[in-house]
Coordinates of C-alpha atoms in Angstrom, one line a residue:
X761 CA 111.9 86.5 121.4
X762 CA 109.6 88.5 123.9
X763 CA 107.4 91.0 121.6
X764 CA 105.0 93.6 122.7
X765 CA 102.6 94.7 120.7
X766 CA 100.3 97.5 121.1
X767 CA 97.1 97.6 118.9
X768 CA 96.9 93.9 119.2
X769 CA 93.1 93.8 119.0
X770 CA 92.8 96.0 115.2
X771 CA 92.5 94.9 111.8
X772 CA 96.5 94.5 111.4
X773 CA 97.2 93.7 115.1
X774 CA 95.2 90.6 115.4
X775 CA 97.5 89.0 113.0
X776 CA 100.5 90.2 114.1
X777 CA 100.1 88.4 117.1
X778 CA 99.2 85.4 115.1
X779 CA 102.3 85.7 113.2
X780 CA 104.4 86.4 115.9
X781 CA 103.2 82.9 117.7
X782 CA 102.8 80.8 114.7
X783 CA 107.0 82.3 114.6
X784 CA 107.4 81.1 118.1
X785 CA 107.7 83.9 120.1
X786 CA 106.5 85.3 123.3
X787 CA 104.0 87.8 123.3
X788 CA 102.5 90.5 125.6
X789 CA 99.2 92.5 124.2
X790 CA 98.7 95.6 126.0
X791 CA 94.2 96.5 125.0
X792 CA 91.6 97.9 126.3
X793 CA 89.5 95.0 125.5
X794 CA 91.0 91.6 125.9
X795 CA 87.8 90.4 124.6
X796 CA 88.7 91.7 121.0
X797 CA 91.5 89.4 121.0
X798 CA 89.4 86.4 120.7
X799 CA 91.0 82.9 121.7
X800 CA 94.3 85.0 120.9
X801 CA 94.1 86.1 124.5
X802 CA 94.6 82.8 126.0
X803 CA 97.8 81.9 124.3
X804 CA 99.1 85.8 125.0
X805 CA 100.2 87.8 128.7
X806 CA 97.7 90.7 128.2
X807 CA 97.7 94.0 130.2
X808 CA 94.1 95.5 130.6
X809 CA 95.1 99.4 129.7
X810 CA 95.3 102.5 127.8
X811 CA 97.9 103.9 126.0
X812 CA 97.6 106.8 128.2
X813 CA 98.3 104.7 131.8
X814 CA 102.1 105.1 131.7
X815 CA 102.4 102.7 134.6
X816 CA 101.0 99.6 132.4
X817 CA 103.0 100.7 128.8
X818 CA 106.0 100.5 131.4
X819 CA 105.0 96.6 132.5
X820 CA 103.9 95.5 129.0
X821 CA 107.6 96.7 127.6
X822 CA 110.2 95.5 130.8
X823 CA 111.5 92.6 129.7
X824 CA 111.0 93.0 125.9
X825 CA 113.2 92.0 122.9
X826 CA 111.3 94.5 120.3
X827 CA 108.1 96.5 120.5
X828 CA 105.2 96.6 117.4
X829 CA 102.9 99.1 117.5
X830 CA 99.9 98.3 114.8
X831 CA 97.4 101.4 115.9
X832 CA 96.1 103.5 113.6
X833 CA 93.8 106.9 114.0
X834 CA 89.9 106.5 113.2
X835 CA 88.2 107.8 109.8
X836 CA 86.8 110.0 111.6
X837 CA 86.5 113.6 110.1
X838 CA 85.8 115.2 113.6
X839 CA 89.0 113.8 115.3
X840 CA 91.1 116.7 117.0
X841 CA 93.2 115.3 119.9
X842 CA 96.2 113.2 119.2
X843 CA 95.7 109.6 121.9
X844 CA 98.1 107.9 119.5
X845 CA 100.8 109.9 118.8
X846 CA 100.8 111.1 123.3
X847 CA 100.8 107.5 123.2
X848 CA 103.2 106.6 121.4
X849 CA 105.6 109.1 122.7
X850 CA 105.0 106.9 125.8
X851 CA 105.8 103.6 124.4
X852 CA 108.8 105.6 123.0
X853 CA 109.9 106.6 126.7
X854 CA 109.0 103.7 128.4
X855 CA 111.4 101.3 125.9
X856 CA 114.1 103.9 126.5
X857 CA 113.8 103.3 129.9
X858 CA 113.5 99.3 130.3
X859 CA 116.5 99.5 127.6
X860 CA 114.5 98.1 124.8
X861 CA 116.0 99.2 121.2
X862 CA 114.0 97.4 118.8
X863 CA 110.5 99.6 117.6
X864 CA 108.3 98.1 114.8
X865 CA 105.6 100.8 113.8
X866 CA 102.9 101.4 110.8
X867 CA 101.2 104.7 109.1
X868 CA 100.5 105.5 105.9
X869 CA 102.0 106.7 103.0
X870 CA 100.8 109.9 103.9
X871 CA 104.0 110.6 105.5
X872 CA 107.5 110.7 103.0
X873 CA 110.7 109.0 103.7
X874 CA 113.9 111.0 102.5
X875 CA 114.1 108.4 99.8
X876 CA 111.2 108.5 98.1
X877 CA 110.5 110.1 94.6
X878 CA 106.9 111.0 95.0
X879 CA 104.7 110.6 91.8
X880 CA 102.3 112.7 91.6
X881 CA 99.5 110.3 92.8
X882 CA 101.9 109.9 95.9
X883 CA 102.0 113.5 96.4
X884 CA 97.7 113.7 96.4
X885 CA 96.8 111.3 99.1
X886 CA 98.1 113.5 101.5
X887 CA 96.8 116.5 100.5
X888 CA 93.1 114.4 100.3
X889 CA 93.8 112.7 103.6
X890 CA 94.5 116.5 105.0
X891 CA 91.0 118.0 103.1
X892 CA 89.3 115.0 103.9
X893 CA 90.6 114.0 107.7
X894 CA 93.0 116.1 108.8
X895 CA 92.7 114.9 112.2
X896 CA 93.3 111.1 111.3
X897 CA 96.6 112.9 109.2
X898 CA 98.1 114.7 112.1
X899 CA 98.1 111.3 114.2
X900 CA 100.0 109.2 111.9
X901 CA 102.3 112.3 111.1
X902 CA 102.9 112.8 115.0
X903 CA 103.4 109.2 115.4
X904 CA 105.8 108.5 112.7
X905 CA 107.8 111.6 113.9
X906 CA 107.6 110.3 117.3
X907 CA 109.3 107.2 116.3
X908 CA 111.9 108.2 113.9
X909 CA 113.2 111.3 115.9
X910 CA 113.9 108.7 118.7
X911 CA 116.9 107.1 119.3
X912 CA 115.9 103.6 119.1
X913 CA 116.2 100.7 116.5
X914 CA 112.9 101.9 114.9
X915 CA 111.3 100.9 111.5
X916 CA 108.1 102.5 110.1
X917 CA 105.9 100.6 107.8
X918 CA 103.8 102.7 105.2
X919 CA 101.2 101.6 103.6
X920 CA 98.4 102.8 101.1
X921 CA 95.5 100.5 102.1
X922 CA 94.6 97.4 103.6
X923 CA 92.0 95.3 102.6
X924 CA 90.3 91.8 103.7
X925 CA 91.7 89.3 101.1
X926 CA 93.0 86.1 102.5
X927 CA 97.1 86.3 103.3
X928 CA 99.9 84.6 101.8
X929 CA 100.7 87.1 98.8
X930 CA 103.9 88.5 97.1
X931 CA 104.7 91.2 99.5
X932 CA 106.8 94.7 97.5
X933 CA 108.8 97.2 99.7
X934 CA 110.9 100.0 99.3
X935 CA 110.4 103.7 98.1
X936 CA 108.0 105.9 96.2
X937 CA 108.9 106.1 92.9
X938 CA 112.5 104.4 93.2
X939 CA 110.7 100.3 93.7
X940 CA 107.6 99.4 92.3
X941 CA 105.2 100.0 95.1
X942 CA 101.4 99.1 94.6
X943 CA 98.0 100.4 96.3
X944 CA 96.4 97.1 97.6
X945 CA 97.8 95.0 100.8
X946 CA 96.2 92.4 102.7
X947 CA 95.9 93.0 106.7
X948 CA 97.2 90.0 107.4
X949 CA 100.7 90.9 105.1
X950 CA 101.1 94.0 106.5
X951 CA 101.2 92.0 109.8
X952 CA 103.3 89.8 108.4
X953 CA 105.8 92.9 107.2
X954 CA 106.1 93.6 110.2
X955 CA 106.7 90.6 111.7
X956 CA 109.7 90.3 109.5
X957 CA 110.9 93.3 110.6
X958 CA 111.5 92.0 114.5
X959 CA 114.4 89.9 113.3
X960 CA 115.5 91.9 110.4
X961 CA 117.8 95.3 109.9
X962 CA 117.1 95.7 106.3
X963 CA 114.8 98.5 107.2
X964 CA 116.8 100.2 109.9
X965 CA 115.9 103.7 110.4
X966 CA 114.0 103.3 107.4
X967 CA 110.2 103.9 106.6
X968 CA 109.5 101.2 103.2
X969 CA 106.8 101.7 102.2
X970 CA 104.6 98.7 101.4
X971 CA 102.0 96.6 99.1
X972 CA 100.8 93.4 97.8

């Protein structure tokens, strides 16, 4: 398949596009820095953008089979305007209009599914995320709301929080406080959770939420 993915040169990105080669398919990278790719960027078309450049999200989507977007919003305590979700909302339009139905997306837990059972440790973080960040909070919220008020063949990842370990573990999905769901993830099996997702309709307008 042709995959584009957008966040290609963060934590998670990087090894979705590993994944998604190792797999066999095609893939286009839209960054802002090809350079954060590494030798990734030789085996991958990339488009030299921002999310904001409407023109480019348009070329790195025409042609596509499925979209991942592996962004996320900075820790950054001062953030107050919203790149990722105006972003996204582009992605969104530009899919819609090059007739691409297939969206692959992460946040964080910090958003609920309609089939979760929050705990009450579920029902903190984003109460701390909103003391704590509330900028970082509002992005994923607008993004995930972006995505699943859409009318595309969307999927929303959620998980708690990645860590550098190697790859390669168990990987647990489904729905606060129905599946058991832990904390810890690697990067590189989030990537690979969504990954799976390209090719798969288990999750259809679904958000799992996910962990190691």
């Amino acid at each position: 398949m042709k995959v584009t993915v957008f966040g290609a040169t963060g934590g998670v990105g990087r090894f979705v596009v590993s994944h998604l080669l190792a797999d066999g398919h095609e893939v286009t990278a839209l960054v802002r820095s090809p350079g954060k790719l590494g030798e990734l960027q030789y085996a991958v078309e990339v488009i030299e953008a921002q999310l904001s450049d409407t023109d480019a999200v348009a070329r790195a989507v025409d042609g596509a089979d499925a979209v991942i977007t592996a962004y996320g919003p900075p820790i950054d305590p001062f953030l107050s305007d919203t790149p990722l979700t105006d972003g996204t909302r582009n992605v969104v339009k530009a899919m819609q209009a090059a007739d691409v139905r297939r969206l692959v997306s992460l946040v964080t837990v910090s958003v609920p599914d309609p089939r979760d059972r929050p705990r009450l440790l579920d029902r903190l973080v984003p109460i701390g995320i909103g003391i704590l960040i509330p900028g970082a909070l509002a992005e994923v919220q607008g993004i995930h709301e972006v995505v699943t008020t859409s009318d595309l063949d969307w999927t929303v990842a959620r998980m708690f929080a990645p860590i550098d370990v190697p790859g390669g573990n168990p990987i647990r999905s489904g729905f606060l406080g129905v599946d058991p769901i832990g904390v810890e993830m690697a990067r590189a099996d989030v990537a690979r959770f969504l990954v799976d997702q390209v090719t798969s309709t288990a999750y259809l307008h679904a958000s799992p939420a996910i962990s190691n």
